[in-house]
Amino acid sequence: MSTCSTVSQDLDEPIAGTAATATTWLLLEQPGPWGAKALTQSHLDPALGRALEAAAQGTGVRIALIRRPGRHADCGGPAERQVYVAHTVPGNVWLHAATISDPQRLLDLDFTTLGMGDHHTFDSVLQGQPHTGDPLALVCTNGKRDRCCALLGRPLAAELAASGVDGVWEVTHLGGHRFSPTLLVLPYGYAYGRAQAHAVKEVLHSVREGRIVVEGCRGNSAWERPGQAAELAVRRATGEAAAEALSVVRTDGAAPRWEVTVAHVDGRHWRVSVAQGASAPPRAESCGTSVLGSPARMDVVALRELRTATALAS
């Protein structure tokens, strides 16, 4: 059976520069079934879902629902729900956790400051604390968005959980279902596609040591798509694996061409030329549509290291 993910893989569609964009992720545990628009199509109060969407609009915060892997019968709301918030911008990466009984309390959060990397509102409103456990592996399993997420994501989440990997959750939507199974790893915010269990375990082992695996990586959600592609290209060119070593400090231009400046914490800088292309031949970008499209792709066409004086002048 041909699906959007098999077509994408067969056509060798590039995966770098395709991660969802968010400086901060807010994750709320919600058991039971999810609709395509999970915040308003689940057993969460849809009025609360709409209010949360409105509160997060334009703040850099992306809200998603999570649930434990397994069967999803919902026999009423959980007495306690797990909540996580993570900021993914290098130099200020953190992951905090809380448990709540009333999800309405999320509306008391200051979404603007959360998006800017300040966790104090989360800690004070929800009695949040730094997460001290293993990294979070969030596997997209929402079949109502695209069947590939259920067909490929749910078995991956189940396999990881069954093999004893802690921190595994199913999540509602990470974008790019044609790259299923997709996952987001927190706290650093790097997304992966076409993931297999053994590769995910390697990624999580590296994250525990503060390192990033580039293979299969879609990008860091802290950056826009050209920046994601540019940062990964610098990692490939230099072999840099330290999670917070690189930052996108400047992006000039507009589609279809950008000049992205990537900086290393040691002072080195690179100028990366990124061009937006169209994937060919046309294909269905989702299993839910018969319309053929040409997904945008981020192609790195040039990369050069800048002299220190040049970098500072730019």
Short mmCIF file of C-alpha atoms in Angstrom, two decimals:
data_model
loop_
_atom_site.label_atom_id
_atom_site.label_comp_id
_atom_site.label_asym_id
_atom_site.label_seq_id
_atom_site.Cartn_x
_atom_site.Cartn_y
_atom_site.Cartn_z
CA MET A 1 0.00 0.00 0.00
CA SER A 2 1.44 3.32 -1.07
CA THR A 3 1.27 6.09 1.53
CA CYS A 4 2.59 9.64 1.62
CA SER A 5 5.53 8.42 3.72
CA THR A 6 6.48 5.59 1.36
CA VAL A 7 6.28 7.93 -1.63
CA SER A 8 8.45 10.51 0.14
CA GLN A 9 11.03 7.89 1.04
CA ASP A 10 10.99 6.29 -2.41
CA LEU A 11 11.61 9.71 -3.97
CA ASP A 12 14.40 10.38 -1.45
CA GLU A 13 12.87 13.68 -0.37
CA PRO A 14 15.41 15.55 1.80
CA ILE A 15 14.49 15.77 5.44
CA ALA A 16 16.67 18.61 6.73
CA GLY A 17 14.87 21.90 7.33
CA THR A 18 11.40 20.40 7.80
CA ALA A 19 10.89 20.59 11.58
CA ALA A 20 7.94 22.41 13.14
CA THR A 21 8.94 25.84 14.43
CA ALA A 22 8.58 26.75 18.10
CA THR A 23 10.92 28.32 20.61
CA THR A 24 8.89 26.78 23.45
CA TRP A 25 6.79 23.61 23.64
CA LEU A 26 3.91 23.23 26.12
CA LEU A 27 2.70 19.64 26.47
CA LEU A 28 -0.47 18.59 28.26
CA GLU A 29 -1.39 15.00 29.04
CA GLN A 30 -4.78 14.13 27.53
CA PRO A 31 -5.75 10.43 27.33
CA GLY A 32 -8.35 9.12 24.95
CA PRO A 33 -8.86 9.69 21.23
CA TRP A 34 -7.65 12.74 19.36
CA GLY A 35 -9.22 14.40 16.34
CA ALA A 36 -7.31 16.09 13.54
CA LYS A 37 -7.36 19.36 15.50
CA ALA A 38 -6.62 17.75 18.83
CA LEU A 39 -6.86 20.78 21.11
CA THR A 40 -10.51 21.18 20.17
CA GLN A 41 -11.26 17.60 19.05
CA SER A 42 -10.40 15.42 22.03
CA HIS A 43 -11.78 14.79 25.50
CA LEU A 44 -10.23 18.10 26.54
CA ASP A 45 -12.88 20.81 26.90
CA PRO A 46 -12.98 22.36 23.40
CA ALA A 47 -13.57 25.82 24.86
CA LEU A 48 -10.34 25.44 26.82
CA GLY A 49 -8.58 24.21 23.69
CA ARG A 50 -9.68 27.31 21.75
CA ALA A 51 -8.60 29.58 24.60
CA LEU A 52 -5.18 27.94 24.75
CA GLU A 53 -4.73 28.31 20.99
CA ALA A 54 -5.59 32.00 21.26
CA ALA A 55 -3.27 32.53 24.23
CA ALA A 56 -0.31 30.96 22.43
CA GLN A 57 -0.85 32.76 19.12
CA GLY A 58 2.22 34.73 18.10
CA THR A 59 4.20 33.94 21.26
CA GLY A 60 6.54 31.24 19.95
CA VAL A 61 4.80 28.66 22.17
CA ARG A 62 3.44 25.56 20.48
CA ILE A 63 0.90 23.50 22.45
CA ALA A 64 0.48 19.77 21.93
CA LEU A 65 -1.36 16.99 23.70
CA ILE A 66 0.49 13.89 24.88
CA ARG A 67 -0.52 10.44 26.15
CA ARG A 68 1.23 7.30 27.21
CA PRO A 69 1.77 4.65 24.51
CA GLY A 70 -0.84 1.90 24.38
CA ARG A 71 -4.59 1.57 24.19
CA HIS A 72 -6.48 4.84 24.37
CA ALA A 73 -9.82 4.09 26.00
CA ASP A 74 -10.64 7.10 28.17
CA CYS A 75 -12.77 6.33 31.20
CA GLY A 76 -13.00 9.91 32.35
CA GLY A 77 -10.43 12.63 32.87
CA PRO A 78 -7.29 11.71 34.80
CA ALA A 79 -7.11 12.94 38.37
CA GLU A 80 -3.59 14.20 37.72
CA ARG A 81 -2.18 15.26 34.37
CA GLN A 82 1.46 15.59 33.45
CA VAL A 83 2.50 18.92 31.97
CA TYR A 84 5.85 19.80 30.44
CA VAL A 85 7.27 23.02 29.08
CA ALA A 86 10.57 23.20 27.20
CA HIS A 87 12.54 26.09 25.73
CA THR A 88 14.79 25.03 22.87
CA VAL A 89 16.97 28.06 22.04
CA PRO A 90 20.66 27.19 22.56
CA GLY A 91 22.18 28.98 25.53
CA ASN A 92 18.89 28.88 27.41
CA VAL A 93 17.63 25.31 26.99
CA TRP A 94 15.46 23.97 29.80
CA LEU A 95 12.70 21.46 30.46
CA HIS A 96 10.32 21.83 33.42
CA ALA A 97 7.51 19.56 34.57
CA ALA A 98 4.41 19.78 36.75
CA THR A 99 1.32 17.76 37.59
CA ILE A 100 -2.07 19.42 37.61
CA SER A 101 -5.64 18.33 38.27
CA ASP A 102 -7.34 21.24 36.47
CA PRO A 103 -6.05 22.02 32.96
CA GLN A 104 -7.85 25.39 33.10
CA ARG A 105 -4.88 26.57 35.16
CA LEU A 106 -2.81 26.66 31.98
CA LEU A 107 -4.67 29.85 31.05
CA ASP A 108 -2.95 31.57 33.98
CA LEU A 109 0.43 31.15 32.31
CA ASP A 110 2.20 34.09 30.67
CA PHE A 111 2.68 32.68 27.18
CA THR A 112 4.70 35.65 25.98
CA THR A 113 7.41 35.20 28.60
CA LEU A 114 7.37 31.41 28.12
CA GLY A 115 8.03 31.94 24.42
CA MET A 116 10.93 34.22 25.31
CA GLY A 117 12.49 31.55 27.51
CA ASP A 118 11.38 32.55 31.01
CA HIS A 119 10.00 29.59 32.99
CA HIS A 120 9.10 31.48 36.17
CA THR A 121 5.40 31.77 35.33
CA PHE A 122 5.20 28.00 34.82
CA ASP A 123 6.98 27.35 38.10
CA SER A 124 4.91 29.80 40.12
CA VAL A 125 1.47 29.04 38.65
CA LEU A 126 1.81 25.25 38.42
CA GLN A 127 4.53 24.60 41.01
CA GLY A 128 6.74 23.43 38.19
CA GLN A 129 10.23 22.04 38.72
CA PRO A 130 13.14 21.23 36.42
CA HIS A 131 12.67 17.82 34.81
CA THR A 132 15.30 15.48 36.18
CA GLY A 133 14.43 12.29 34.31
CA ASP A 134 15.43 11.03 30.90
CA PRO A 135 14.94 13.11 27.74
CA LEU A 136 11.43 13.14 26.31
CA ALA A 137 10.82 11.24 23.07
CA LEU A 138 7.56 12.53 21.60
CA VAL A 139 6.33 10.29 18.78
CA CYS A 140 3.56 11.63 16.54
CA THR A 141 0.72 9.08 16.46
CA ASN A 142 -2.33 11.13 15.46
CA GLY A 143 -3.91 9.06 12.73
CA LYS A 144 -6.69 11.62 12.31
CA ARG A 145 -4.06 14.04 10.96
CA ASP A 146 -2.59 11.40 8.68
CA ARG A 147 -2.83 7.62 8.72
CA CYS A 148 0.96 7.29 8.48
CA CYS A 149 1.29 8.74 11.97
CA ALA A 150 -0.88 5.93 13.37
CA LEU A 151 0.41 3.13 11.13
CA LEU A 152 4.08 3.93 11.77
CA GLY A 153 4.15 6.14 14.86
CA ARG A 154 2.12 4.03 17.26
CA PRO A 155 4.19 0.84 16.75
CA LEU A 156 7.39 2.87 17.25
CA ALA A 157 6.12 4.41 20.49
CA ALA A 158 4.96 1.01 21.72
CA GLU A 159 8.28 -0.65 20.85
CA LEU A 160 10.28 2.03 22.63
CA ALA A 161 8.08 1.84 25.73
CA ALA A 162 8.15 -1.98 25.78
CA SER A 163 11.94 -1.99 25.58
CA GLY A 164 12.18 0.11 28.72
CA VAL A 165 12.90 3.53 27.23
CA ASP A 166 11.70 6.14 29.71
CA GLY A 167 10.27 9.47 28.61
CA VAL A 168 8.32 8.10 25.63
CA TRP A 169 5.01 9.82 24.88
CA GLU A 170 2.62 9.88 21.97
CA VAL A 171 2.04 13.43 20.73
CA THR A 172 -0.68 15.00 18.61
CA HIS A 173 1.14 16.75 15.78
CA LEU A 174 4.70 17.55 14.77
CA GLY A 175 4.13 18.38 11.10
CA GLY A 176 5.58 16.54 8.13
CA HIS A 177 3.63 13.30 8.41
CA ARG A 178 5.15 12.19 5.10
CA PHE A 179 8.34 11.68 7.13
CA SER A 180 6.59 9.29 9.55
CA PRO A 181 7.41 8.03 12.02
CA THR A 182 8.37 11.46 13.31
CA LEU A 183 9.47 12.45 16.77
CA LEU A 184 10.64 15.44 18.76
CA VAL A 185 13.30 15.06 21.44
CA LEU A 186 13.30 17.45 24.38
CA PRO A 187 14.91 19.42 25.94
CA TYR A 188 17.00 20.39 22.90
CA GLY A 189 14.12 20.47 20.42
CA TYR A 190 15.57 18.47 17.54
CA ALA A 191 13.03 16.64 15.38
CA TYR A 192 13.63 13.37 13.54
CA GLY A 193 11.89 11.58 10.72
CA ARG A 194 11.69 8.07 9.24
CA ALA A 195 12.72 6.97 12.70
CA GLN A 196 13.48 3.41 13.73
CA ALA A 197 13.65 2.24 17.34
CA HIS A 198 17.40 1.50 17.34
CA ALA A 199 18.15 4.94 15.90
CA VAL A 200 15.89 6.64 18.45
CA LYS A 201 17.73 4.89 21.27
CA GLU A 202 21.03 6.19 19.88
CA VAL A 203 19.56 9.71 19.68
CA LEU A 204 18.34 9.56 23.28
CA HIS A 205 21.66 8.17 24.52
CA SER A 206 23.43 11.08 22.81
CA VAL A 207 21.01 13.64 24.24
CA ARG A 208 21.67 12.35 27.74
CA GLU A 209 25.33 13.20 27.07
CA GLY A 210 24.48 16.60 25.61
CA ARG A 211 25.10 15.59 22.00
CA ILE A 212 23.03 15.67 18.82
CA VAL A 213 22.75 12.96 16.18
CA VAL A 214 22.51 14.50 12.71
CA GLU A 215 21.44 11.35 10.84
CA GLY A 216 17.68 11.49 10.23
CA CYS A 217 17.42 14.95 11.82
CA ARG A 218 14.82 17.38 10.49
CA GLY A 219 16.18 20.36 12.41
CA ASN A 220 15.95 22.31 15.65
CA SER A 221 12.50 23.76 16.24
CA ALA A 222 14.06 26.96 17.63
CA TRP A 223 14.94 28.07 14.08
CA GLU A 224 12.93 28.81 10.96
CA ARG A 225 13.36 26.29 8.16
CA PRO A 226 16.36 27.94 6.40
CA GLY A 227 18.14 28.16 9.76
CA GLN A 228 17.40 24.51 10.51
CA ALA A 229 19.00 23.41 7.25
CA ALA A 230 21.97 25.74 7.70
CA GLU A 231 22.73 24.61 11.25
CA LEU A 232 22.60 20.93 10.28
CA ALA A 233 24.91 21.63 7.32
CA VAL A 234 27.48 23.20 9.64
CA ARG A 235 27.23 20.20 11.95
CA ARG A 236 27.87 17.86 9.03
CA ALA A 237 30.78 19.94 7.73
CA THR A 238 32.51 20.28 11.09
CA GLY A 239 31.46 17.13 12.92
CA GLU A 240 30.18 19.28 15.79
CA ALA A 241 27.86 17.22 18.00
CA ALA A 242 27.54 19.31 21.18
CA ALA A 243 23.87 20.15 21.57
CA GLU A 244 24.17 23.86 22.35
CA ALA A 245 27.34 24.63 20.40
CA LEU A 246 25.66 26.30 17.41
CA SER A 247 23.13 29.12 17.03
CA VAL A 248 21.50 30.80 14.07
CA VAL A 249 22.36 34.44 14.71
CA ARG A 250 21.20 36.07 11.49
CA THR A 251 19.09 35.28 8.45
CA ASP A 252 19.11 37.64 5.47
CA GLY A 253 16.97 37.41 2.38
CA ALA A 254 13.60 35.88 1.67
CA ALA A 255 12.22 32.93 -0.24
CA PRO A 256 13.57 31.43 -2.39
CA ARG A 257 17.07 32.34 -1.14
CA TRP A 258 18.56 33.13 2.25
CA GLU A 259 21.99 33.85 3.66
CA VAL A 260 22.15 32.33 7.14
CA THR A 261 24.87 33.10 9.68
CA VAL A 262 25.59 30.28 12.10
CA ALA A 263 27.76 30.95 15.17
CA HIS A 264 29.72 28.57 17.38
CA VAL A 265 30.10 29.22 21.10
CA ASP A 266 33.89 29.31 20.52
CA GLY A 267 33.53 32.38 18.26
CA ARG A 268 33.62 30.77 14.82
CA HIS A 269 30.99 31.82 12.27
CA TRP A 270 29.75 30.37 8.99
CA ARG A 271 27.75 31.89 6.16
CA VAL A 272 25.35 29.35 4.66
CA SER A 273 23.41 29.92 1.44
CA VAL A 274 20.05 28.15 1.49
CA ALA A 275 17.75 27.94 -1.52
CA GLN A 276 14.12 26.88 -1.47
CA GLY A 277 13.35 24.34 -4.13
CA ALA A 278 10.33 22.30 -5.10
CA SER A 279 10.43 18.54 -4.69
CA ALA A 280 9.75 16.71 -7.93
CA PRO A 281 7.83 14.93 -9.26
CA PRO A 282 4.54 16.20 -7.76
CA ARG A 283 3.07 13.90 -5.13
CA ALA A 284 0.37 13.82 -2.50
CA GLU A 285 1.83 15.51 0.58
CA SER A 286 -0.66 13.76 2.86
CA CYS A 287 -2.64 10.55 2.79
CA GLY A 288 -5.75 12.65 3.37
CA THR A 289 -5.61 14.35 -0.02
CA SER A 290 -5.51 13.33 -3.65
CA VAL A 291 -4.15 16.73 -4.68
CA LEU A 292 -0.62 16.52 -6.03
CA GLY A 293 1.88 19.07 -4.76
CA SER A 294 5.58 19.85 -4.81
CA PRO A 295 6.73 20.21 -1.19
CA ALA A 296 9.21 22.97 -0.52
CA ARG A 297 12.71 21.76 0.23
CA MET A 298 15.65 23.56 1.82
CA ASP A 299 18.83 23.06 -0.23
CA VAL A 300 22.19 24.23 1.12
CA VAL A 301 24.05 25.51 -1.93
CA ALA A 302 27.12 27.08 -0.29
CA LEU A 303 28.85 27.07 3.08
CA ARG A 304 31.94 28.98 4.09
CA GLU A 305 33.60 29.82 7.36
CA LEU A 306 33.96 33.55 8.01
CA ARG A 307 37.00 35.29 9.35
CA THR A 308 36.34 36.67 12.82
CA ALA A 309 36.45 40.29 11.68
CA THR A 310 34.05 39.56 8.83
CA ALA A 311 31.67 37.77 11.18
CA LEU A 312 31.67 40.65 13.64
CA ALA A 313 31.12 43.20 10.85
CA SER A 314 28.15 41.27 9.52
#
